[in-house]
mmCIF file of C-alpha atoms in Angstrom:
data_model
loop_
_atom_site.group_PDB
_atom_site.id
_atom_site.type_symbol
_atom_site.label_atom_id
_atom_site.label_comp_id
_atom_site.label_asym_id
_atom_site.label_seq_id
_atom_site.Cartn_x
_atom_site.Cartn_y
_atom_site.Cartn_z
ATOM 1 C CA MET A 13 20.082 10.170 17.428
ATOM 2 C CA ASN A 14 22.233 8.944 15.309
ATOM 3 C CA GLY A 15 21.356 9.070 11.716
ATOM 4 C CA SER A 16 23.776 6.029 10.887
ATOM 5 C CA SER A 17 21.462 3.993 12.457
ATOM 6 C CA LEU A 18 18.087 4.820 10.637
ATOM 7 C CA LEU A 19 15.966 2.911 8.199
ATOM 8 C CA ASP A 20 17.929 3.521 4.543
ATOM 9 C CA MET A 21 16.339 6.050 2.857
ATOM 10 C CA SER A 22 17.803 5.435 -0.871
ATOM 11 C CA GLY A 23 14.989 3.749 -2.343
ATOM 12 C CA LYS A 24 12.641 6.947 -1.344
ATOM 13 C CA ASP A 25 10.958 9.589 -3.538
ATOM 14 C CA ARG A 26 13.225 12.682 -3.682
ATOM 15 C CA LYS A 27 11.192 14.759 -1.247
ATOM 16 C CA ALA A 28 10.358 11.951 1.443
ATOM 17 C CA LYS A 29 14.375 11.428 1.285
ATOM 18 C CA SER A 30 14.820 15.303 1.618
ATOM 19 C CA LYS A 31 12.713 15.542 4.858
ATOM 20 C CA TYR A 32 14.199 12.424 5.962
ATOM 21 C CA GLU A 33 17.721 14.011 5.835
ATOM 22 C CA LYS A 34 16.626 17.508 7.256
ATOM 23 C CA TRP A 35 14.900 15.446 10.270
ATOM 24 C CA VAL A 36 17.913 12.846 11.032
ATOM 25 C CA ARG A 37 20.078 16.104 11.070
ATOM 26 C CA ALA A 38 17.475 18.658 13.198
ATOM 27 C CA PHE A 39 16.809 16.188 16.318
ATOM 28 C CA SER A 40 21.114 15.226 15.896
ATOM 29 C CA ILE A 41 22.488 18.312 16.484
ATOM 30 C CA GLY A 42 19.321 20.995 15.792
ATOM 31 C CA GLU A 43 18.749 23.638 18.372
ATOM 32 C CA ASP A 44 15.587 23.228 20.302
ATOM 33 C CA ASP A 45 13.781 25.956 18.274
ATOM 34 C CA GLU A 46 14.678 23.898 15.215
ATOM 35 C CA VAL A 47 13.602 20.245 16.661
ATOM 36 C CA ALA A 48 9.892 22.058 17.634
ATOM 37 C CA GLU A 49 9.624 23.211 14.036
ATOM 38 C CA CYS A 50 10.747 20.357 12.673
ATOM 39 C CA MET A 51 7.760 18.090 15.355
ATOM 40 C CA ASN A 52 5.410 20.884 14.318
ATOM 41 C CA GLU A 53 6.522 19.820 10.382
ATOM 42 C CA ILE A 54 6.183 16.117 11.204
ATOM 43 C CA GLU A 55 2.895 16.402 12.653
ATOM 44 C CA SER A 56 1.078 18.737 10.155
ATOM 45 C CA ASP A 57 2.875 16.017 6.936
ATOM 46 C CA LEU A 58 0.905 12.974 8.622
ATOM 47 C CA ILE A 59 -2.171 14.761 9.041
ATOM 48 C CA THR A 60 -2.125 15.828 5.822
ATOM 49 C CA ALA A 61 -1.154 12.715 4.300
ATOM 50 C CA GLN A 62 -3.925 11.293 6.574
ATOM 51 C CA LYS A 63 -6.871 13.048 4.755
ATOM 52 C CA VAL A 64 -5.472 12.779 1.329
ATOM 53 C CA GLY A 65 -4.567 8.631 1.886
ATOM 54 C CA TYR A 66 -1.384 6.918 2.691
ATOM 55 C CA GLY A 67 -1.478 4.898 -0.597
ATOM 56 C CA SER A 68 -1.219 8.365 -1.948
ATOM 57 C CA ASN A 69 2.218 8.743 -0.615
ATOM 58 C CA LEU A 70 3.611 5.482 0.874
ATOM 59 C CA GLU A 71 7.466 7.200 0.815
ATOM 60 C CA LEU A 72 6.260 9.826 3.361
ATOM 61 C CA ILE A 73 4.596 7.738 5.150
ATOM 62 C CA SER A 74 7.793 5.584 5.445
ATOM 63 C CA ALA A 75 10.007 8.404 6.645
ATOM 64 C CA LEU A 76 7.907 9.956 9.182
ATOM 65 C CA GLU A 77 7.542 6.092 10.535
ATOM 66 C CA SER A 78 11.228 5.199 10.798
ATOM 67 C CA VAL A 79 12.117 8.640 12.141
ATOM 68 C CA LEU A 80 9.104 8.725 14.558
ATOM 69 C CA VAL A 81 10.553 4.921 15.829
ATOM 70 C CA CYS A 82 13.600 6.464 16.361
ATOM 71 C CA LEU A 83 12.611 9.661 18.417
ATOM 72 C CA LEU A 84 11.211 6.836 21.694
ATOM 73 C CA GLY A 85 14.883 6.771 21.717
ATOM 74 C CA HIS A 86 15.731 10.909 21.732
ATOM 75 C CA ARG A 87 17.354 12.815 24.399
ATOM 76 C CA MET A 88 14.865 15.165 25.035
ATOM 77 C CA GLU A 89 11.542 13.771 26.807
ATOM 78 C CA ASP A 90 8.816 16.152 25.264
ATOM 79 C CA VAL A 91 9.897 14.964 21.586
ATOM 80 C CA ARG A 92 10.149 11.482 22.912
ATOM 81 C CA GLU A 93 6.230 11.543 24.520
ATOM 82 C CA ASN A 94 5.548 13.225 21.285
ATOM 83 C CA ALA A 95 6.930 10.493 19.012
ATOM 84 C CA VAL A 96 4.657 8.490 21.433
ATOM 85 C CA VAL A 97 0.983 10.005 20.400
ATOM 86 C CA LEU A 98 2.166 10.402 16.112
ATOM 87 C CA LEU A 99 3.127 7.213 15.740
ATOM 88 C CA ASN A 100 -0.240 6.131 17.639
ATOM 89 C CA VAL A 101 -1.991 8.567 15.108
ATOM 90 C CA LEU A 102 -0.280 6.958 12.262
ATOM 91 C CA TYR A 103 -1.151 3.286 13.376
ATOM 92 C CA ASP A 104 -4.698 4.668 13.952
ATOM 93 C CA GLY A 105 -5.111 6.277 10.212
ATOM 94 C CA HIS A 106 -6.634 9.199 11.762
ATOM 95 C CA ASP A 107 -5.975 12.169 14.067
ATOM 96 C CA LEU A 108 -8.903 11.527 16.843
ATOM 97 C CA GLN A 109 -5.898 10.720 19.290
ATOM 98 C CA LEU A 110 -3.612 13.260 18.457
ATOM 99 C CA ARG A 111 -4.968 15.421 21.452
ATOM 100 C CA GLU A 112 -5.988 12.974 24.093
ATOM 101 C CA SER A 113 -6.705 9.744 23.937
ATOM 102 C CA LEU A 114 -10.178 7.591 23.586
ATOM 103 C CA SER A 115 -12.763 6.270 25.655
ATOM 104 C CA VAL A 116 -13.297 2.550 25.254
ATOM 105 C CA GLN A 117 -16.156 -0.090 25.193
ATOM 106 C CA ILE A 118 -15.361 -3.784 24.362
ATOM 107 C CA ALA A 119 -17.829 -5.967 21.468
ATOM 108 C CA SER A 120 -17.498 -8.938 19.670
ATOM 109 C CA ALA A 121 -18.034 -9.187 16.307
ATOM 110 C CA ASP A 122 -21.362 -11.592 17.033
ATOM 111 C CA GLU A 123 -22.917 -8.605 18.535
ATOM 112 C CA THR A 124 -25.529 -7.294 15.840
ATOM 113 C CA LYS A 125 -25.144 -3.552 17.462
ATOM 114 C CA ILE A 126 -23.951 -1.181 19.832
ATOM 115 C CA GLU A 127 -25.795 1.394 20.946
ATOM 116 C CA LEU A 128 -24.010 4.553 21.827
ATOM 117 C CA PHE A 129 -25.714 7.544 23.956
ATOM 118 C CA ILE A 130 -23.974 10.688 23.644
ATOM 119 C CA PRO A 131 -25.542 13.201 26.160
ATOM 120 C CA VAL A 132 -25.004 17.114 26.081
ATOM 121 C CA ARG A 133 -22.969 18.325 28.448
ATOM 122 C CA ASP A 134 -23.423 18.528 31.896
ATOM 123 C CA ARG A 135 -24.336 22.776 32.490
ATOM 124 C CA ILE A 136 -27.386 22.224 30.223
ATOM 125 C CA ASP A 137 -30.698 21.820 31.519
ATOM 126 C CA GLU A 138 -31.856 18.712 31.329
ATOM 127 C CA THR A 139 -35.801 19.244 31.122
ATOM 128 C CA GLN A 140 -36.003 19.790 27.526
ATOM 129 C CA SER A 141 -33.729 18.674 24.730
ATOM 130 C CA PRO A 142 -31.348 22.507 23.585
ATOM 131 C CA LEU A 143 -31.364 20.322 19.845
ATOM 132 C CA SER A 144 -33.812 20.743 17.255
ATOM 133 C CA GLU A 145 -34.621 18.417 15.213
ATOM 134 C CA SER A 146 -33.159 20.074 12.611
ATOM 135 C CA GLN A 147 -30.217 19.842 14.167
ATOM 136 C CA VAL A 148 -29.664 16.358 15.162
ATOM 137 C CA ALA A 149 -30.364 15.709 11.071
ATOM 138 C CA LYS A 150 -27.414 17.466 10.628
ATOM 139 C CA LEU A 151 -25.182 15.060 12.726
ATOM 140 C CA CYS A 152 -24.168 11.656 12.318
ATOM 141 C CA VAL A 153 -20.941 9.300 14.029
ATOM 142 C CA LYS A 154 -18.617 8.608 11.686
ATOM 143 C CA VAL A 155 -16.776 5.180 12.316
ATOM 144 C CA PHE A 156 -13.344 4.423 11.138
ATOM 145 C CA GLY A 157 -12.515 0.883 11.486
ATOM 146 C CA PRO A 158 -11.788 -2.145 9.281
ATOM 147 C CA SER A 159 -13.227 -3.777 6.108
ATOM 148 C CA LYS A 160 -15.070 -6.536 5.141
ATOM 149 C CA ASP A 161 -12.232 -7.882 2.816
ATOM 150 C CA LEU A 162 -8.587 -8.081 4.499
ATOM 151 C CA ASN A 163 -6.903 -6.967 1.487
ATOM 152 C CA SER A 164 -8.707 -3.323 1.691
ATOM 153 C CA PRO A 165 -7.924 -0.513 4.203
ATOM 154 C CA PRO A 166 -10.331 1.167 6.769
ATOM 155 C CA ARG A 167 -12.629 2.684 6.170
ATOM 156 C CA TRP A 168 -14.282 5.648 7.292
ATOM 157 C CA THR A 169 -18.945 4.946 7.644
ATOM 158 C CA ASN A 170 -21.219 7.524 8.668
ATOM 159 C CA TYR A 171 -24.401 6.117 11.279
ATOM 160 C CA PRO A 172 -26.967 8.532 11.243
ATOM 161 C CA VAL A 173 -27.829 9.508 15.201
ATOM 162 C CA ASP A 174 -31.925 10.681 17.226
ATOM 163 C CA PHE A 175 -33.015 11.103 19.983
ATOM 164 C CA LYS A 176 -32.948 8.258 23.099
ATOM 165 C CA ALA A 177 -36.352 8.365 24.140
ATOM 166 C CA ASN A 178 -37.068 8.892 28.415
ATOM 167 C CA ALA A 179 -33.711 9.501 28.998
ATOM 168 C CA PRO A 180 -31.333 12.438 29.910
ATOM 169 C CA VAL A 181 -30.536 14.614 27.059
ATOM 170 C CA GLY A 182 -28.633 13.569 24.096
ATOM 171 C CA VAL A 183 -28.243 11.418 20.848
ATOM 172 C CA LEU A 184 -28.276 8.232 20.050
ATOM 173 C CA CYS A 185 -27.248 6.017 17.046
ATOM 174 C CA PHE A 186 -26.878 2.408 16.703
ATOM 175 C CA ILE A 187 -23.696 0.616 15.042
ATOM 176 C CA GLY A 188 -23.387 -2.432 13.934
ATOM 177 C CA GLU A 189 -22.876 -4.930 11.978
ATOM 178 C CA PHE A 190 -18.793 -4.912 12.709
ATOM 179 C CA PRO A 191 -17.188 -6.556 9.347
ATOM 180 C CA ARG A 192 -14.668 -8.653 12.021
ATOM 181 C CA SER A 193 -12.754 -7.651 14.655
ATOM 182 C CA GLY A 194 -10.293 -4.794 15.684
ATOM 183 C CA PHE A 195 -10.642 -1.067 16.555
ATOM 184 C CA TYR A 196 -13.107 0.607 15.429
ATOM 185 C CA ASP A 197 -13.202 4.869 16.325
ATOM 186 C CA TRP A 198 -15.739 6.753 16.571
ATOM 187 C CA THR A 199 -16.619 10.529 16.447
ATOM 188 C CA LEU A 200 -19.444 12.905 16.575
ATOM 189 C CA SER A 201 -19.702 14.914 13.178
ATOM 190 C CA GLY A 202 -22.155 17.290 12.205
ATOM 191 C CA VAL A 203 -22.380 21.612 11.579
ATOM 192 C CA ASP A 204 -25.369 23.920 11.125
ATOM 193 C CA SER A 205 -26.547 26.035 8.441
ATOM 194 C CA THR A 206 -24.842 28.779 9.180
ATOM 195 C CA GLY A 207 -21.506 26.294 9.311
ATOM 196 C CA ASN A 208 -20.736 26.088 12.875
ATOM 197 C CA SER A 209 -20.020 22.924 14.867
ATOM 198 C CA ILE A 210 -23.220 21.877 16.732
ATOM 199 C CA LEU A 211 -20.330 20.097 18.692
ATOM 200 C CA GLU A 212 -19.036 22.492 20.323
ATOM 201 C CA THR A 213 -21.819 24.448 21.831
ATOM 202 C CA TYR A 214 -23.687 21.196 23.110
ATOM 203 C CA PHE A 215 -21.391 18.543 23.560
ATOM 204 C CA ASP A 216 -17.964 17.642 25.860
ATOM 205 C CA HIS A 217 -15.546 17.195 23.274
ATOM 206 C CA ARG A 218 -14.602 14.197 25.756
ATOM 207 C CA ARG A 219 -17.796 12.572 25.183
ATOM 208 C CA TYR A 220 -18.001 12.689 21.588
ATOM 209 C CA ARG A 221 -15.708 10.500 20.488
ATOM 210 C CA GLY A 222 -14.285 6.669 21.426
ATOM 211 C CA ARG A 223 -13.071 3.668 20.414
ATOM 212 C CA ILE A 224 -15.058 0.353 20.025
ATOM 213 C CA ILE A 225 -12.652 -2.641 20.373
ATOM 214 C CA VAL A 226 -14.308 -5.761 18.602
ATOM 215 C CA GLN A 227 -13.342 -8.934 19.474
ATOM 216 C CA PRO A 228 -13.703 -12.028 17.760
ATOM 217 C CA SER A 229 -16.627 -13.672 17.816
ATOM 218 C CA GLY A 230 -17.874 -16.067 20.735
ATOM 219 C CA ILE A 231 -14.441 -14.485 22.802
ATOM 220 C CA ARG A 232 -16.967 -14.241 25.809
ATOM 221 C CA GLU A 233 -17.294 -17.446 25.916
ATOM 222 C CA ASP A 234 -13.234 -18.574 26.049
ATOM 223 C CA PHE A 235 -11.367 -19.141 28.846
ATOM 224 C CA PHE A 236 -7.668 -17.510 28.752
ATOM 225 C CA MET A 237 -4.549 -18.144 30.552
ATOM 226 C CA GLU A 238 -1.056 -17.595 30.220
ATOM 227 C CA ALA A 239 2.264 -19.055 30.455
ATOM 228 C CA PRO A 240 5.630 -17.714 31.098
ATOM 229 C CA VAL A 241 7.584 -19.762 28.820
ATOM 230 C CA GLU A 242 10.513 -19.533 30.478
ATOM 231 C CA GLN A 243 9.206 -20.038 34.071
ATOM 232 C CA VAL A 244 7.304 -22.850 33.477
ATOM 233 C CA GLY A 245 9.270 -25.999 35.280
ATOM 234 C CA ALA A 246 11.920 -23.281 35.549
ATOM 235 C CA ALA A 247 14.268 -24.090 38.596
ATOM 236 C CA TRP A 248 15.704 -21.735 40.831
ATOM 237 C CA ASN A 249 18.799 -21.661 43.234
ATOM 238 C CA ASP A 250 17.515 -21.453 46.575
ATOM 239 C CA SER A 251 20.283 -19.187 47.840
ATOM 240 C CA THR A 252 21.083 -16.560 45.456
ATOM 241 C CA GLY A 253 17.841 -16.646 43.417
ATOM 242 C CA GLN A 254 19.429 -17.635 40.122
ATOM 243 C CA LEU A 255 17.389 -19.448 37.294
ATOM 244 C CA GLU A 256 19.235 -22.386 37.116
ATOM 245 C CA GLU A 257 16.887 -24.222 34.412
ATOM 246 C CA ARG A 258 15.070 -22.365 31.730
ATOM 247 C CA GLY A 259 11.686 -23.162 30.923
ATOM 248 C CA THR A 260 11.175 -24.526 27.055
ATOM 249 C CA PHE A 261 8.317 -24.866 24.785
ATOM 250 C CA ASP A 262 8.279 -28.857 25.271
ATOM 251 C CA SER A 263 7.943 -27.237 29.328
ATOM 252 C CA VAL A 264 4.511 -25.692 28.281
ATOM 253 C CA LEU A 265 3.313 -28.814 26.063
ATOM 254 C CA GLY A 266 3.676 -31.167 29.171
ATOM 255 C CA LEU A 267 0.587 -29.071 30.475
ATOM 256 C CA LEU A 268 -1.403 -28.976 27.401
ATOM 257 C CA PRO A 269 -3.588 -31.883 28.592
ATOM 258 C CA GLU A 270 -4.249 -30.637 32.206
ATOM 259 C CA LEU A 271 -5.395 -27.214 30.643
ATOM 260 C CA LYS A 272 -7.426 -29.299 28.517
ATOM 261 C CA LEU A 273 -9.053 -31.029 31.087
ATOM 262 C CA ARG A 274 -9.580 -27.568 32.670
ATOM 263 C CA GLY A 275 -11.352 -26.270 30.115
ATOM 264 C CA ILE A 276 -8.499 -23.791 29.041
ATOM 265 C CA THR A 277 -9.296 -22.402 25.515
ATOM 266 C CA GLY A 278 -6.808 -20.516 24.863
ATOM 267 C CA LEU A 279 -3.086 -19.869 25.988
ATOM 268 C CA TYR A 280 -0.487 -16.780 25.926
ATOM 269 C CA LEU A 281 3.279 -17.996 25.858
ATOM 270 C CA MET A 282 4.971 -14.439 26.916
ATOM 271 C CA GLY A 283 8.268 -14.465 25.914
ATOM 272 C CA ALA A 284 8.092 -16.927 22.982
ATOM 273 C CA LEU A 285 9.643 -14.595 20.234
ATOM 274 C CA GLU A 286 13.097 -14.299 20.300
ATOM 275 C CA HIS A 287 14.519 -11.927 22.721
ATOM 276 C CA SER A 288 17.441 -14.266 23.985
ATOM 277 C CA ILE A 289 20.033 -13.484 21.356
ATOM 278 C CA GLY A 290 23.087 -15.228 22.581
ATOM 279 C CA GLN A 291 21.992 -13.543 26.199
ATOM 280 C CA GLU A 292 20.700 -15.741 28.485
ATOM 281 C CA ASP A 293 20.165 -13.454 30.879
ATOM 282 C CA ASN A 294 17.715 -11.474 28.436
ATOM 283 C CA SER A 295 14.028 -10.032 29.153
ATOM 284 C CA PRO A 296 11.226 -11.578 27.751
ATOM 285 C CA MET A 297 9.864 -8.222 26.928
ATOM 286 C CA SER A 298 12.532 -6.958 24.721
ATOM 287 C CA VAL A 299 11.633 -8.743 21.087
ATOM 288 C CA ALA A 300 14.666 -8.928 18.783
ATOM 289 C CA ASP A 301 12.683 -10.938 16.305
ATOM 290 C CA ARG A 302 8.968 -10.803 15.870
ATOM 291 C CA ALA A 303 9.501 -13.101 13.066
ATOM 292 C CA ARG A 304 10.694 -16.214 15.175
ATOM 293 C CA PRO A 305 10.398 -18.175 18.674
ATOM 294 C CA ASP A 306 13.356 -17.553 20.889
ATOM 295 C CA SER A 307 16.008 -20.045 20.166
ATOM 296 C CA LEU A 308 16.535 -20.926 23.932
ATOM 297 C CA LEU A 309 13.477 -22.319 24.240
ATOM 298 C CA GLY A 310 13.585 -24.651 21.721
ATOM 299 C CA GLY A 311 13.327 -22.400 18.483
ATOM 300 C CA PRO A 312 11.732 -23.087 15.470
ATOM 301 C CA SER A 313 11.457 -26.314 15.680
ATOM 302 C CA GLY A 314 10.519 -26.672 19.335
ATOM 303 C CA PHE A 315 7.499 -24.331 18.532
ATOM 304 C CA SER A 316 5.918 -25.604 16.041
ATOM 305 C CA HIS A 317 5.148 -28.784 18.074
ATOM 306 C CA LEU A 318 3.903 -27.010 20.769
ATOM 307 C CA VAL A 319 1.595 -25.230 18.656
ATOM 308 C CA THR A 320 0.249 -27.790 16.413
ATOM 309 C CA GLU A 321 -0.256 -30.092 19.522
ATOM 310 C CA MET A 322 -2.442 -26.861 21.200
ATOM 311 C CA ARG A 323 -4.286 -26.303 18.001
ATOM 312 C CA ARG A 324 -5.202 -30.652 18.035
ATOM 313 C CA LEU A 325 -6.786 -29.860 21.705
ATOM 314 C CA GLY A 326 -8.186 -27.153 20.385
ATOM 315 C CA ILE A 327 -6.347 -24.838 22.345
ATOM 316 C CA LYS A 328 -5.652 -21.296 20.250
ATOM 317 C CA PRO A 329 -1.845 -20.774 20.337
ATOM 318 C CA ILE A 330 -1.439 -16.799 21.790
ATOM 319 C CA ILE A 331 2.020 -14.808 20.437
#
C-alpha cells in the first residue's frame, strides 16, 4: 500500500489528518500487530461516527472511506476482507452487517405494507408463547431507510410488534408505507424491566434483522433486458476469436424498434461507462470514469443520442 496513492488530506481537520497519516504508515510498513490495532481503531471510529451522525464529522468519514478503499488492494488477505466489510458498514450507515450479512426480501414502493414475522428460537416450545404481553410491549422493529425528502439523510423509524394468531410462536410487525425506493434495513429491538435484552433469550440473532430492497413503483410490470454494448453487432475472427469489429451505442440504437415491439421496458447498457482509456482490450467491468460514456463506444454524443431515442420509445436506460 503506497501512501502517495491515497487521496490528498491537506484540507482535512488536524485530528482526522493525523489519524489518516498514522493509518497510511501502519498499513504501508507497519508490523502485523500494528496493522491489527489500526484496523480495530478504524472499526471503532466508524461505529462511533454512526452513533453521533456522519454530519458531525465529515472529515473523519472522508478519511475512513479513503483508507478503506485503498485497503481493498492490501497485501494481507484478512485486511482486504475487513476493508470490504467496513466499507459496506460505512455505506449502510449502521453496523447491522458488521458480523453477518442481512437476509433480504424484495418489495416495491407502491406496496402499502410489508409483513414481518419473526419467530422465536426453534428450541423453545411452540405450543405456547414464552413471551408475556408486557415483554412484547417492550419490543419494536427499528427500520433504517431513505427519507421522503431526497435531500434528507436516511433515518431510523420505530414500528410496534404484536403476536400473530394461529401461527408458530413469534412476533409480527407491519412496515410501510415506503416513501421511495431503496434499502430498508430492520432489526428487532427490546429490553426487559431489568435492562436485559429480550432478544438474546428468545430469538435467533440471524432472524431478528434483515433488509427489504424496495424497488420503484410499477417495477413488477416492467420487462428488462441486458445489452453488452461492445458485443451488439460485433464481429470476431473465426480462426483466432479476436474481436475485429466492436459494437457501439449506434449498434444498440438499431435494436430499439425490435425491442419496443417485444415489450422491453428497460435496457441495461452493460459496459457503457468509460473503461477503454485508450486500451481497446480493457474489460467493460473495469470502469475508469463513472461520469463519462466510453469513448470507443461513441462517447457522450453517441450515448446522448441513444438515450434520447430510448426515452422517446418508453424504454428506460439502465447504466
